[in-house]
Amino acid sequence: MTDLAPTPSTLLAGLPARQGFGDATLIRLAPGSIDLGGGNPATDLLPLDIYRDAFRAVTESADFAPLLKYTPAPGLPQLRAAIAAREGVSADRILVTNGGAHGLALAVLSTLDPGDLIVVDDPVYPLFLRVLDLIGVEVAPVAVGPDGIDVDELERRLRAGLRPKALFTVPTFQNPSGVTLSAEKEAALVALAEKYGFTIIADDPYRAISFPGVAVPDRRAFRASDRVIAVNTFSKTLGPGLRLGWIVLAAGLSERVTRLRNRLDGQTSGILQAVVERMLGDERLDASITAAGAGYARKAQVLVTALRTEFGDAVEVAEPQGGFFAWARLGCDLDFAQLFEAAQDRGVTYQRGEWFAAEGEGFRGFARLSFSEVSEQDLTEGVARLAQAWRELTGRG
């Protein structure tokens, strides 16, 4: 039979398959397994009642029918205004997107050309590297420290001749390490971007998920600079099934990025935009997000306590201050690929540290463990299963 399939484009033919993070062939979730590798919010901590009330109000409104038509590419004016008020910027700088990944793709396509150099967090959010496959660029990792990407190291390398076109970072409760870029380092990073002429792509999906008593920088320096494209999403506060996010652009860039968006998908659902705009105006929403942060804090504490109980001084793990993940290091001589398989045999899975290396196979011995959607009981049981696999391989206990 003749193969009538069309010849793929160079881009399509060259896209690599997922390897490591997100590679479903590596994950075995048999019935009863506990998944500590996900990034979903807990559905019982989402504002379901506010959702229902907003959907009802939108669909019963006289303005519902026009929402079924095409909507403006930058987003509905009332939603852009609501987001802008929360961001502290003018509404013309807001472009509504179909989630965070869409925002990252627009930022990359608006900023980079084939062969350009981009600095990234190390460890890095792996799915961003896959967005870069759309362009074909060089990557320069810069280490992430206790207060975010190491701005001092970056400055030394810039003085030595490094010339990136852009820089990518997750500034708040970084994925996977959980650290937060301080306001001082944020300002210093912006100063470097303005001095050396690169664009900062700041991906900030966990900013609203802070734990009780944790102060989050307001990202004033990022908002004030034309060198920053700020990407955000409602996925962590309202759920990833919503597929709604936004980017904050320099005023002079907004119109051109909108032209690009017009050539891709054109618009975001007007119905969903209207629902979220109504939710943002609901006085119950902020209290609901705050309560969710407290719920995630309790889960994080259960996870960290279980790790320290089961592994003792063989584990290094910082107390999460927000977000969805704990970044743990098992400091022992061990085949960590074998541990991953043995853990899955015991009915628990997670994300291996080396999958977050920007280059090579760094971060062996690390694990990104998600506490967000797993029950407290399953968090304890999942760590116990992981520890059992570890003891069998190390001969401890």
mmCIF file of N, CA, C and O in Angstrom, residues 36-69:
data_model
loop_
_atom_site.group_PDB
_atom_site.id
_atom_site.type_symbol
_atom_site.label_atom_id
_atom_site.label_comp_id
_atom_site.label_asym_id
_atom_site.label_seq_id
_atom_site.Cartn_x
_atom_site.Cartn_y
_atom_site.Cartn_z
ATOM 1 N N LEU A 36 3.415 10.844 43.429
ATOM 2 C CA LEU A 36 4.026 12.033 44.009
ATOM 3 C C LEU A 36 4.737 12.861 42.935
ATOM 4 O O LEU A 36 5.585 13.695 43.250
ATOM 5 N N GLY A 37 4.371 12.637 41.684
ATOM 6 C CA GLY A 37 5.049 13.322 40.592
ATOM 7 C C GLY A 37 4.233 14.381 39.898
ATOM 8 O O GLY A 37 4.734 15.063 39.009
ATOM 9 N N GLY A 38 2.969 14.533 40.265
ATOM 10 C CA GLY A 38 2.088 15.420 39.515
ATOM 11 C C GLY A 38 2.201 16.883 39.891
ATOM 12 O O GLY A 38 2.891 17.256 40.835
ATOM 13 N N GLY A 39 1.472 17.721 39.144
ATOM 14 C CA GLY A 39 1.466 19.158 39.403
ATOM 15 C C GLY A 39 0.068 19.741 39.437
ATOM 16 O O GLY A 39 -0.111 20.949 39.250
ATOM 17 N N ASN A 40 -0.919 18.900 39.689
ATOM 18 C CA ASN A 40 -2.297 19.375 39.769
ATOM 19 C C ASN A 40 -2.591 19.978 41.134
ATOM 20 O O ASN A 40 -2.086 19.493 42.155
ATOM 21 N N PRO A 41 -3.440 20.989 41.187
ATOM 22 C CA PRO A 41 -3.966 21.420 42.488
ATOM 23 C C PRO A 41 -4.937 20.380 43.024
ATOM 24 O O PRO A 41 -5.442 19.542 42.270
ATOM 25 N N ALA A 42 -5.198 20.428 44.312
ATOM 26 C CA ALA A 42 -6.202 19.542 44.907
ATOM 27 C C ALA A 42 -7.586 20.077 44.559
ATOM 28 O O ALA A 42 -7.887 21.248 44.822
ATOM 29 N N THR A 43 -8.432 19.237 43.994
ATOM 30 C CA THR A 43 -9.746 19.721 43.581
ATOM 31 C C THR A 43 -10.584 20.175 44.774
ATOM 32 O O THR A 43 -11.426 21.062 44.632
ATOM 33 N N ASP A 44 -10.347 19.585 45.953
ATOM 34 C CA ASP A 44 -11.131 20.001 47.117
ATOM 35 C C ASP A 44 -10.668 21.336 47.682
ATOM 36 O O ASP A 44 -11.315 21.884 48.575
ATOM 37 N N LEU A 45 -9.561 21.866 47.154
ATOM 38 C CA LEU A 45 -9.093 23.188 47.576
ATOM 39 C C LEU A 45 -9.359 24.252 46.509
ATOM 40 O O LEU A 45 -8.958 25.409 46.675
ATOM 41 N N LEU A 46 -10.027 23.873 45.416
ATOM 42 C CA LEU A 46 -10.405 24.842 44.387
ATOM 43 C C LEU A 46 -11.762 25.463 44.745
ATOM 44 O O LEU A 46 -12.588 24.831 45.416
ATOM 45 N N PRO A 47 -12.005 26.699 44.281
ATOM 46 C CA PRO A 47 -13.243 27.416 44.660
ATOM 47 C C PRO A 47 -14.447 26.968 43.839
ATOM 48 O O PRO A 47 -14.983 27.716 43.007
ATOM 49 N N LEU A 48 -14.904 25.736 44.059
ATOM 50 C CA LEU A 48 -15.952 25.153 43.222
ATOM 51 C C LEU A 48 -17.264 25.919 43.316
ATOM 52 O O LEU A 48 -17.960 26.108 42.305
ATOM 53 N N ASP A 49 -17.646 26.359 44.506
ATOM 54 C CA ASP A 49 -18.897 27.108 44.652
ATOM 55 C C ASP A 49 -18.837 28.442 43.907
ATOM 56 O O ASP A 49 -19.838 28.876 43.303
ATOM 57 N N ILE A 50 -17.684 29.080 43.958
ATOM 58 C CA ILE A 50 -17.533 30.355 43.237
ATOM 59 C C ILE A 50 -17.621 30.112 41.737
ATOM 60 O O ILE A 50 -18.222 30.907 40.989
ATOM 61 N N TYR A 51 -17.021 29.014 41.273
ATOM 62 C CA TYR A 51 -17.151 28.620 39.869
ATOM 63 C C TYR A 51 -18.628 28.480 39.480
ATOM 64 O O TYR A 51 -19.086 29.045 38.481
ATOM 65 N N ARG A 52 -19.361 27.692 40.257
ATOM 66 C CA ARG A 52 -20.760 27.412 39.902
ATOM 67 C C ARG A 52 -21.582 28.698 39.858
ATOM 68 O O ARG A 52 -22.392 28.895 38.945
ATOM 69 N N ASP A 53 -21.357 29.552 40.834
ATOM 70 C CA ASP A 53 -22.107 30.812 40.866
ATOM 71 C C ASP A 53 -21.750 31.682 39.665
ATOM 72 O O ASP A 53 -22.632 32.324 39.061
ATOM 73 N N ALA A 54 -20.467 31.707 39.303
ATOM 74 C CA ALA A 54 -20.041 32.540 38.173
ATOM 75 C C ALA A 54 -20.588 32.007 36.860
ATOM 76 O O ALA A 54 -21.071 32.777 36.014
ATOM 77 N N PHE A 55 -20.538 30.692 36.647
ATOM 78 C CA PHE A 55 -21.089 30.108 35.426
ATOM 79 C C PHE A 55 -22.586 30.389 35.313
ATOM 80 O O PHE A 55 -23.099 30.735 34.246
ATOM 81 N N ARG A 56 -23.265 30.245 36.433
ATOM 82 C CA ARG A 56 -24.713 30.492 36.413
ATOM 83 C C ARG A 56 -24.998 31.953 36.049
ATOM 84 O O ARG A 56 -25.866 32.241 35.205
ATOM 85 N N ALA A 57 -24.265 32.872 36.664
ATOM 86 C CA ALA A 57 -24.501 34.287 36.405
ATOM 87 C C ALA A 57 -24.193 34.655 34.951
ATOM 88 O O ALA A 57 -24.929 35.420 34.323
ATOM 89 N N VAL A 58 -23.118 34.081 34.411
ATOM 90 C CA VAL A 58 -22.742 34.399 33.031
ATOM 91 C C VAL A 58 -23.758 33.831 32.049
ATOM 92 O O VAL A 58 -24.212 34.519 31.118
ATOM 93 N N THR A 59 -24.135 32.581 32.224
ATOM 94 C CA THR A 59 -25.033 31.958 31.247
ATOM 95 C C THR A 59 -26.458 32.490 31.330
ATOM 96 O O THR A 59 -27.206 32.418 30.352
ATOM 97 N N GLU A 60 -26.836 33.035 32.492
ATOM 98 C CA GLU A 60 -28.182 33.591 32.633
ATOM 99 C C GLU A 60 -28.243 35.078 32.316
ATOM 100 O O GLU A 60 -29.325 35.665 32.287
ATOM 101 N N SER A 61 -27.083 35.663 32.043
ATOM 102 C CA SER A 61 -27.035 37.092 31.745
ATOM 103 C C SER A 61 -27.503 37.376 30.319
ATOM 104 O O SER A 61 -27.360 36.544 29.413
ATOM 105 N N ALA A 62 -28.023 38.563 30.110
ATOM 106 C CA ALA A 62 -28.420 38.990 28.764
ATOM 107 C C ALA A 62 -27.203 39.143 27.854
ATOM 108 O O ALA A 62 -27.344 39.175 26.624
ATOM 109 N N ASP A 63 -26.016 39.234 28.455
ATOM 110 C CA ASP A 63 -24.789 39.396 27.670
ATOM 111 C C ASP A 63 -24.163 38.061 27.291
ATOM 112 O O ASP A 63 -23.048 38.036 26.738
ATOM 113 N N PHE A 64 -24.855 36.956 27.578
ATOM 114 C CA PHE A 64 -24.246 35.648 27.326
ATOM 115 C C PHE A 64 -24.091 35.359 25.833
ATOM 116 O O PHE A 64 -23.031 34.902 25.386
ATOM 117 N N ALA A 65 -25.118 35.590 25.046
ATOM 118 C CA ALA A 65 -25.075 35.228 23.629
ATOM 119 C C ALA A 65 -23.895 35.836 22.879
ATOM 120 O O ALA A 65 -23.232 35.126 22.094
ATOM 121 N N PRO A 66 -23.569 37.116 23.073
ATOM 122 C CA PRO A 66 -22.406 37.663 22.359
ATOM 123 C C PRO A 66 -21.087 36.971 22.697
ATOM 124 O O PRO A 66 -20.135 37.035 21.900
ATOM 125 N N LEU A 67 -21.020 36.313 23.854
ATOM 126 C CA LEU A 67 -19.790 35.620 24.225
ATOM 127 C C LEU A 67 -19.530 34.401 23.353
ATOM 128 O O LEU A 67 -18.425 33.861 23.339
ATOM 129 N N LEU A 68 -20.548 33.958 22.622
ATOM 130 C CA LEU A 68 -20.398 32.814 21.725
ATOM 131 C C LEU A 68 -19.765 33.215 20.395
ATOM 132 O O LEU A 68 -19.445 32.348 19.574
ATOM 133 N N LYS A 69 -19.585 34.502 20.191
ATOM 134 C CA LYS A 69 -18.952 34.991 18.972
ATOM 135 C C LYS A 69 -17.433 35.023 19.155
ATOM 136 O O LYS A 69 -16.905 34.715 20.215
#
